[in-house]
Amino acid sequence: MMRACAIAITLALGGVISPPGLAVTEAAWAQAQAERLWMHPQWLRLVHYRPGAVPGSWYSQADDPDFFLSAAGAHDPRAELAATLSAFAADASLGDAHAQCRFVARLAWLRERLDLGELPQPDCAAYRAFRDTVRAQRVVLVFPSYYLNSPSSMFGHTLLRLDPDASAEVGTEYLSFAVNFGALIDPADTGVLYAVKGLTGGYRGQFAVDFYFKKIQEYTRSENRDIWEYPLDLNAAEIERLIAHLWELRDIDFAYYFFDENCAYRVLELLEVARPGIDLTSAFALTAIPIDTVRAAQQAGLVRGRQFRPAQGTVLRQRLAQIPPVLHAQVLELAASPERLDDADMQVLEPSMRARVIDAAYRYLRFRQTGVARDPAIAQQSFRLLQAMQAEASALPVAAPVVPDVPPDLSHGSRRLAVGVWREEELQYLSLGLRMALHGLEENRDGFPWGAQLNMGHLELRVDEYGRLDLNRLDLVDIASLTPRDRFFRPLSWAVATGIERQWTDGREHRVAQINGGIGFTRAAGFDGLIYGLATARLEYNHGFADPLQPAGGLRGGSLMALGPLTLNGELGAEAFANGALRLRAELRGNWPLSRHQALHLELRWRDQRPDDTFAVGLRYLLYR
């Protein structure tokens, strides 16, 4: 009906677009044409236009026909502006279906730019109800931390929080609304199909507005992810503009891509609409890593401070750190059997320590029950411990706030340039590398989870002593999650990687395509390090083999150590192929940060793929941005 009422555009002689005379005053359209208003940056942002491949062409990233009032609106900013002006003058009896009710942000902006005269006044009951519900005096940019167990969240996530009271104290955010852009994923899609569709825009993405407390439960409890919150310096008019555009985007489909047109990118678009004149998205043509978009908002002067909301597991770890390890067994026993509260070994504890043990036992029991169907027996145990906590409350010392040393926005940059010098047997060469994202095990861990690796799109070329340029390696994906396992936290460690690398086979160097993965365990070590071991599987395509496609099984293990600013990773690996080939390797990698965005990286590598035996040493300079 809206489209019919907006009979948008007629083509006059010479290709000039002129809206029907009854739809909008001639003066307004003449003014719009004189100012070429369809090329104004704010109009392009309101309709999400981007330059097309052909110079002078445009396309909207909105993939939903309901977002346009002109049949040509998806590719023609001028036609969409003419259709919008026409539709605003439609009969007021359309009510909520009227263009003024549907596109309130467009209407507000055009009133600022044009003399629209006396427009009809439709009753926009639906928008009025939405606006009465979603009240906001403050906007907060929210960054839930990295979650390697989900491809769509492994880089973290960003969303907005709308606070109804700008002066509210911590804790009242449970009354706030969350603005989230996410992919509409078919639950039946798993594994390769999930990754392929996410990388190629096979999923639709939409904005959703829901209560923030649900996001707190999802991230800090169900997924055990810390949350960083960044209050934004938006005034009342900017907040109103943001909410009005959010209304326009309800139920509107966008293609969702994991690496660029994702949650972070769409949030930046909302902020660009809210504050006309700022440019937040142009730097993210290839990738939009969520933490980089937080930095973009900071650099634009939008952010004023940060707040930390620890995950359930983070708080539990803090409580356990305040209890001597010798008492950790008592925490577990008490969580399993609250009747042990009356045992002698509990009664002889100093009151403050007894209160800590009870507090930790309760938190551990609740942590274990996250995402599990309610068990009446466990609920009774929790209640018993909660009663004991209340009885001991006066003896429980006030816990210091849980705040990591370095917030994620102060970590090294996501993209990395690398220049290195290498010697491998008799061969000397330079290496030139570019990695699109994000972090390696040995790199400066400030702002990153310890034991997490997330490398994507790593291309490294080499230039030998004769000036010949060649491919050294290409890592499409290289992910590792080495989360330490103990009596309280029992995660599995895992790794997966795929790409092209060099291997010596039968006395010759070959470029091989491979995919490999492993699963195992990691333990914390007393020297601020991790010790890990994984059982691995590999599939390799290698022309050096008589039968090029070969599977292999193997083992890899090592130690990751932080010695002040220096990080060392020593690793051993062995792989036995189905054709009888055996490959052994030993590697030592060290990283020394020179500054937040610079580092020196030393690598020693020995390989034995019988009968070949090679040793390499390399020193690289790393520059992040």
PDB file of C-alpha atoms in Angstrom, residues 442-612:
ATOM      1  CA  GLU A 442      53.323 -15.650  21.529  1.00  0.00           C
ATOM      2  CA  GLU A 443      52.271 -12.091  20.803  1.00  0.00           C
ATOM      3  CA  ASN A 444      51.780  -9.407  23.435  1.00  0.00           C
ATOM      4  CA  ARG A 445      48.905 -10.797  25.466  1.00  0.00           C
ATOM      5  CA  ASP A 446      47.786  -7.457  26.963  1.00  0.00           C
ATOM      6  CA  GLY A 447      44.042  -7.242  26.324  1.00  0.00           C
ATOM      7  CA  PHE A 448      43.720 -10.820  25.031  1.00  0.00           C
ATOM      8  CA  PRO A 449      42.822 -14.114  26.726  1.00  0.00           C
ATOM      9  CA  TRP A 450      45.972 -15.978  27.705  1.00  0.00           C
ATOM     10  CA  GLY A 451      46.347 -19.086  25.570  1.00  0.00           C
ATOM     11  CA  ALA A 452      44.113 -17.907  22.715  1.00  0.00           C
ATOM     12  CA  GLN A 453      45.238 -17.656  19.098  1.00  0.00           C
ATOM     13  CA  LEU A 454      43.127 -16.251  16.277  1.00  0.00           C
ATOM     14  CA  ASN A 455      44.977 -15.770  12.998  1.00  0.00           C
ATOM     15  CA  MET A 456      42.998 -15.081   9.841  1.00  0.00           C
ATOM     16  CA  GLY A 457      44.200 -14.193   6.355  1.00  0.00           C
ATOM     17  CA  HIS A 458      47.956 -14.411   6.940  1.00  0.00           C
ATOM     18  CA  LEU A 459      49.974 -14.107   3.720  1.00  0.00           C
ATOM     19  CA  GLU A 460      53.766 -14.318   3.801  1.00  0.00           C
ATOM     20  CA  LEU A 461      56.035 -13.913   0.766  1.00  0.00           C
ATOM     21  CA  ARG A 462      59.779 -14.463   0.591  1.00  0.00           C
ATOM     22  CA  VAL A 463      62.504 -12.800  -1.449  1.00  0.00           C
ATOM     23  CA  ASP A 464      65.639 -14.941  -1.813  1.00  0.00           C
ATOM     24  CA  GLU A 465      69.206 -13.741  -2.244  1.00  0.00           C
ATOM     25  CA  TYR A 466      68.713 -13.675  -6.023  1.00  0.00           C
ATOM     26  CA  GLY A 467      65.700 -11.362  -5.779  1.00  0.00           C
ATOM     27  CA  ARG A 468      63.126 -14.033  -6.622  1.00  0.00           C
ATOM     28  CA  LEU A 469      59.681 -13.557  -5.062  1.00  0.00           C
ATOM     29  CA  ASP A 470      57.779 -16.633  -3.930  1.00  0.00           C
ATOM     30  CA  LEU A 471      54.966 -17.720  -1.633  1.00  0.00           C
ATOM     31  CA  ASN A 472      56.260 -18.691   1.777  1.00  0.00           C
ATOM     32  CA  ARG A 473      52.926 -19.541   3.441  1.00  0.00           C
ATOM     33  CA  LEU A 474      49.243 -18.679   3.445  1.00  0.00           C
ATOM     34  CA  ASP A 475      47.194 -19.262   6.579  1.00  0.00           C
ATOM     35  CA  LEU A 476      43.498 -18.917   5.926  1.00  0.00           C
ATOM     36  CA  VAL A 477      42.559 -19.923   9.479  1.00  0.00           C
ATOM     37  CA  ASP A 478      44.813 -20.695  12.435  1.00  0.00           C
ATOM     38  CA  ILE A 479      42.904 -20.885  15.704  1.00  0.00           C
ATOM     39  CA  ALA A 480      43.960 -22.322  19.056  1.00  0.00           C
ATOM     40  CA  SER A 481      42.177 -22.317  22.404  1.00  0.00           C
ATOM     41  CA  LEU A 482      44.549 -23.423  25.167  1.00  0.00           C
ATOM     42  CA  THR A 483      42.393 -22.717  28.205  1.00  0.00           C
ATOM     43  CA  PRO A 484      43.917 -24.230  31.359  1.00  0.00           C
ATOM     44  CA  ARG A 485      42.071 -27.084  33.014  1.00  0.00           C
ATOM     45  CA  ASP A 486      41.892 -27.603  36.771  1.00  0.00           C
ATOM     46  CA  ARG A 487      39.598 -29.121  39.365  1.00  0.00           C
ATOM     47  CA  PHE A 488      37.061 -26.272  38.985  1.00  0.00           C
ATOM     48  CA  PHE A 489      37.239 -25.495  35.263  1.00  0.00           C
ATOM     49  CA  ARG A 490      37.451 -28.408  32.860  1.00  0.00           C
ATOM     50  CA  PRO A 491      37.534 -27.083  29.281  1.00  0.00           C
ATOM     51  CA  LEU A 492      39.052 -29.018  26.408  1.00  0.00           C
ATOM     52  CA  SER A 493      41.849 -27.373  24.479  1.00  0.00           C
ATOM     53  CA  TRP A 494      41.663 -27.447  20.706  1.00  0.00           C
ATOM     54  CA  ALA A 495      43.227 -26.072  17.555  1.00  0.00           C
ATOM     55  CA  VAL A 496      42.378 -25.943  13.858  1.00  0.00           C
ATOM     56  CA  ALA A 497      44.319 -24.526  10.909  1.00  0.00           C
ATOM     57  CA  THR A 498      44.201 -24.611   7.134  1.00  0.00           C
ATOM     58  CA  GLY A 499      46.251 -23.055   4.376  1.00  0.00           C
ATOM     59  CA  ILE A 500      49.338 -23.483   2.205  1.00  0.00           C
ATOM     60  CA  GLU A 501      52.840 -24.052   3.590  1.00  0.00           C
ATOM     61  CA  ARG A 502      56.287 -25.322   2.570  1.00  0.00           C
ATOM     62  CA  GLN A 503      57.410 -28.884   3.293  1.00  0.00           C
ATOM     63  CA  TRP A 504      60.549 -30.769   2.259  1.00  0.00           C
ATOM     64  CA  THR A 505      59.692 -34.133   0.707  1.00  0.00           C
ATOM     65  CA  ASP A 506      62.140 -36.483  -1.021  1.00  0.00           C
ATOM     66  CA  GLY A 507      64.846 -33.832  -1.113  1.00  0.00           C
ATOM     67  CA  ARG A 508      62.686 -31.152  -2.704  1.00  0.00           C
ATOM     68  CA  GLU A 509      60.704 -28.236  -1.376  1.00  0.00           C
ATOM     69  CA  HIS A 510      56.953 -28.369  -2.088  1.00  0.00           C
ATOM     70  CA  ARG A 511      54.023 -26.049  -1.493  1.00  0.00           C
ATOM     71  CA  VAL A 512      51.368 -28.172   0.166  1.00  0.00           C
ATOM     72  CA  ALA A 513      47.714 -27.492   0.950  1.00  0.00           C
ATOM     73  CA  GLN A 514      46.657 -28.791   4.331  1.00  0.00           C
ATOM     74  CA  ILE A 515      44.009 -28.767   6.992  1.00  0.00           C
ATOM     75  CA  ASN A 516      44.747 -29.941  10.515  1.00  0.00           C
ATOM     76  CA  GLY A 517      43.214 -29.916  13.934  1.00  0.00           C
ATOM     77  CA  GLY A 518      43.704 -31.259  17.420  1.00  0.00           C
ATOM     78  CA  ILE A 519      42.075 -31.681  20.791  1.00  0.00           C
ATOM     79  CA  GLY A 520      43.593 -32.135  24.227  1.00  0.00           C
ATOM     80  CA  PHE A 521      44.306 -30.490  27.558  1.00  0.00           C
ATOM     81  CA  THR A 522      46.154 -27.513  29.012  1.00  0.00           C
ATOM     82  CA  ARG A 523      47.392 -27.011  32.545  1.00  0.00           C
ATOM     83  CA  ALA A 524      48.580 -23.849  34.252  1.00  0.00           C
ATOM     84  CA  ALA A 525      52.236 -23.840  35.296  1.00  0.00           C
ATOM     85  CA  GLY A 526      53.759 -22.109  38.280  1.00  0.00           C
ATOM     86  CA  PHE A 527      55.903 -19.793  36.140  1.00  0.00           C
ATOM     87  CA  ASP A 528      52.933 -17.846  34.748  1.00  0.00           C
ATOM     88  CA  GLY A 529      52.730 -20.258  31.879  1.00  0.00           C
ATOM     89  CA  LEU A 530      50.751 -23.020  30.274  1.00  0.00           C
ATOM     90  CA  ILE A 531      51.664 -26.600  29.416  1.00  0.00           C
ATOM     91  CA  TYR A 532      49.556 -28.193  26.690  1.00  0.00           C
ATOM     92  CA  GLY A 533      49.201 -31.398  24.725  1.00  0.00           C
ATOM     93  CA  LEU A 534      46.932 -32.245  21.780  1.00  0.00           C
ATOM     94  CA  ALA A 535      46.164 -35.319  19.728  1.00  0.00           C
ATOM     95  CA  THR A 536      46.074 -34.180  16.106  1.00  0.00           C
ATOM     96  CA  ALA A 537      44.795 -35.161  12.677  1.00  0.00           C
ATOM     97  CA  ARG A 538      45.931 -33.762   9.336  1.00  0.00           C
ATOM     98  CA  LEU A 539      44.972 -33.995   5.673  1.00  0.00           C
ATOM     99  CA  GLU A 540      47.667 -32.839   3.249  1.00  0.00           C
ATOM    100  CA  TYR A 541      47.920 -32.510  -0.531  1.00  0.00           C
ATOM    101  CA  ASN A 542      51.613 -32.865  -1.369  1.00  0.00           C
ATOM    102  CA  HIS A 543      53.023 -33.547  -4.859  1.00  0.00           C
ATOM    103  CA  GLY A 544      56.107 -34.989  -3.181  1.00  0.00           C
ATOM    104  CA  PHE A 545      54.066 -38.060  -2.241  1.00  0.00           C
ATOM    105  CA  ALA A 546      53.350 -40.785  -4.774  1.00  0.00           C
ATOM    106  CA  ASP A 547      49.717 -40.453  -3.791  1.00  0.00           C
ATOM    107  CA  PRO A 548      49.421 -36.661  -3.181  1.00  0.00           C
ATOM    108  CA  LEU A 549      46.425 -36.696  -0.809  1.00  0.00           C
ATOM    109  CA  GLN A 550      47.472 -38.192   2.518  1.00  0.00           C
ATOM    110  CA  PRO A 551      45.911 -38.253   6.009  1.00  0.00           C
ATOM    111  CA  ALA A 552      48.037 -38.284   9.144  1.00  0.00           C
ATOM    112  CA  GLY A 553      47.655 -38.628  12.884  1.00  0.00           C
ATOM    113  CA  GLY A 554      49.963 -37.157  15.451  1.00  0.00           C
ATOM    114  CA  LEU A 555      50.708 -35.349  18.670  1.00  0.00           C
ATOM    115  CA  ARG A 556      51.757 -31.824  19.544  1.00  0.00           C
ATOM    116  CA  GLY A 557      52.674 -30.387  22.891  1.00  0.00           C
ATOM    117  CA  GLY A 558      54.530 -27.511  24.387  1.00  0.00           C
ATOM    118  CA  SER A 559      54.854 -24.782  26.925  1.00  0.00           C
ATOM    119  CA  LEU A 560      53.754 -21.162  26.694  1.00  0.00           C
ATOM    120  CA  MET A 561      55.566 -18.894  29.149  1.00  0.00           C
ATOM    121  CA  ALA A 562      55.379 -15.211  30.057  1.00  0.00           C
ATOM    122  CA  LEU A 563      58.710 -13.962  31.413  1.00  0.00           C
ATOM    123  CA  GLY A 564      57.994 -10.307  32.034  1.00  0.00           C
ATOM    124  CA  PRO A 565      57.406  -8.691  28.636  1.00  0.00           C
ATOM    125  CA  LEU A 566      59.009 -11.671  26.854  1.00  0.00           C
ATOM    126  CA  THR A 567      56.697 -14.492  25.711  1.00  0.00           C
ATOM    127  CA  LEU A 568      58.165 -17.878  24.771  1.00  0.00           C
ATOM    128  CA  ASN A 569      56.433 -20.818  23.137  1.00  0.00           C
ATOM    129  CA  GLY A 570      58.332 -24.077  22.771  1.00  0.00           C
ATOM    130  CA  GLU A 571      56.558 -26.871  20.915  1.00  0.00           C
ATOM    131  CA  LEU A 572      57.253 -30.424  19.753  1.00  0.00           C
ATOM    132  CA  GLY A 573      55.203 -32.235  17.133  1.00  0.00           C
ATOM    133  CA  ALA A 574      55.050 -35.583  15.365  1.00  0.00           C
ATOM    134  CA  GLU A 575      52.861 -36.783  12.487  1.00  0.00           C
ATOM    135  CA  ALA A 576      52.624 -40.242  10.961  1.00  0.00           C
ATOM    136  CA  PHE A 577      51.106 -40.382   7.470  1.00  0.00           C
ATOM    137  CA  ALA A 578      49.096 -43.228   6.004  1.00  0.00           C
ATOM    138  CA  ASN A 579      51.821 -43.821   3.384  1.00  0.00           C
ATOM    139  CA  GLY A 580      54.422 -44.420   6.102  1.00  0.00           C
ATOM    140  CA  ALA A 581      56.031 -40.987   6.064  1.00  0.00           C
ATOM    141  CA  LEU A 582      56.990 -39.639   9.474  1.00  0.00           C
ATOM    142  CA  ARG A 583      57.418 -35.962  10.213  1.00  0.00           C
ATOM    143  CA  LEU A 584      59.001 -34.580  13.390  1.00  0.00           C
ATOM    144  CA  ARG A 585      59.463 -30.951  14.361  1.00  0.00           C
ATOM    145  CA  ALA A 586      60.661 -28.738  17.182  1.00  0.00           C
ATOM    146  CA  GLU A 587      60.021 -25.006  17.369  1.00  0.00           C
ATOM    147  CA  LEU A 588      60.860 -22.173  19.729  1.00  0.00           C
ATOM    148  CA  ARG A 589      59.185 -18.815  19.201  1.00  0.00           C
ATOM    149  CA  GLY A 590      59.824 -15.702  21.259  1.00  0.00           C
ATOM    150  CA  ASN A 591      58.143 -12.307  21.158  1.00  0.00           C
ATOM    151  CA  TRP A 592      59.516  -9.101  22.699  1.00  0.00           C
ATOM    152  CA  PRO A 593      57.175  -6.054  22.544  1.00  0.00           C
ATOM    153  CA  LEU A 594      58.947  -2.821  21.689  1.00  0.00           C
ATOM    154  CA  SER A 595      55.757  -0.819  22.181  1.00  0.00           C
ATOM    155  CA  ARG A 596      52.032  -1.453  22.029  1.00  0.00           C
ATOM    156  CA  HIS A 597      52.129  -1.704  18.229  1.00  0.00           C
ATOM    157  CA  GLN A 598      55.655  -2.979  17.601  1.00  0.00           C
ATOM    158  CA  ALA A 599      57.537  -6.154  18.473  1.00  0.00           C
ATOM    159  CA  LEU A 600      60.502  -8.337  17.625  1.00  0.00           C
ATOM    160  CA  HIS A 601      59.758 -12.000  16.956  1.00  0.00           C
ATOM    161  CA  LEU A 602      62.470 -14.685  16.996  1.00  0.00           C
ATOM    162  CA  GLU A 603      61.834 -18.178  15.646  1.00  0.00           C
ATOM    163  CA  LEU A 604      63.975 -21.313  15.700  1.00  0.00           C
ATOM    164  CA  ARG A 605      62.624 -24.295  13.779  1.00  0.00           C
ATOM    165  CA  TRP A 606      63.869 -27.840  13.190  1.00  0.00           C
ATOM    166  CA  ARG A 607      62.074 -30.294  10.925  1.00  0.00           C
ATOM    167  CA  ASP A 608      62.772 -33.920  10.152  1.00  0.00           C
ATOM    168  CA  GLN A 609      60.721 -35.447   7.375  1.00  0.00           C
ATOM    169  CA  ARG A 610      62.915 -38.397   6.653  1.00  0.00           C
ATOM    170  CA  PRO A 611      65.284 -38.419   4.894  1.00  0.00           C
ATOM    171  CA  ASP A 612      65.185 -34.596   4.991  1.00  0.00           C
TER     172      ASP A 612
END
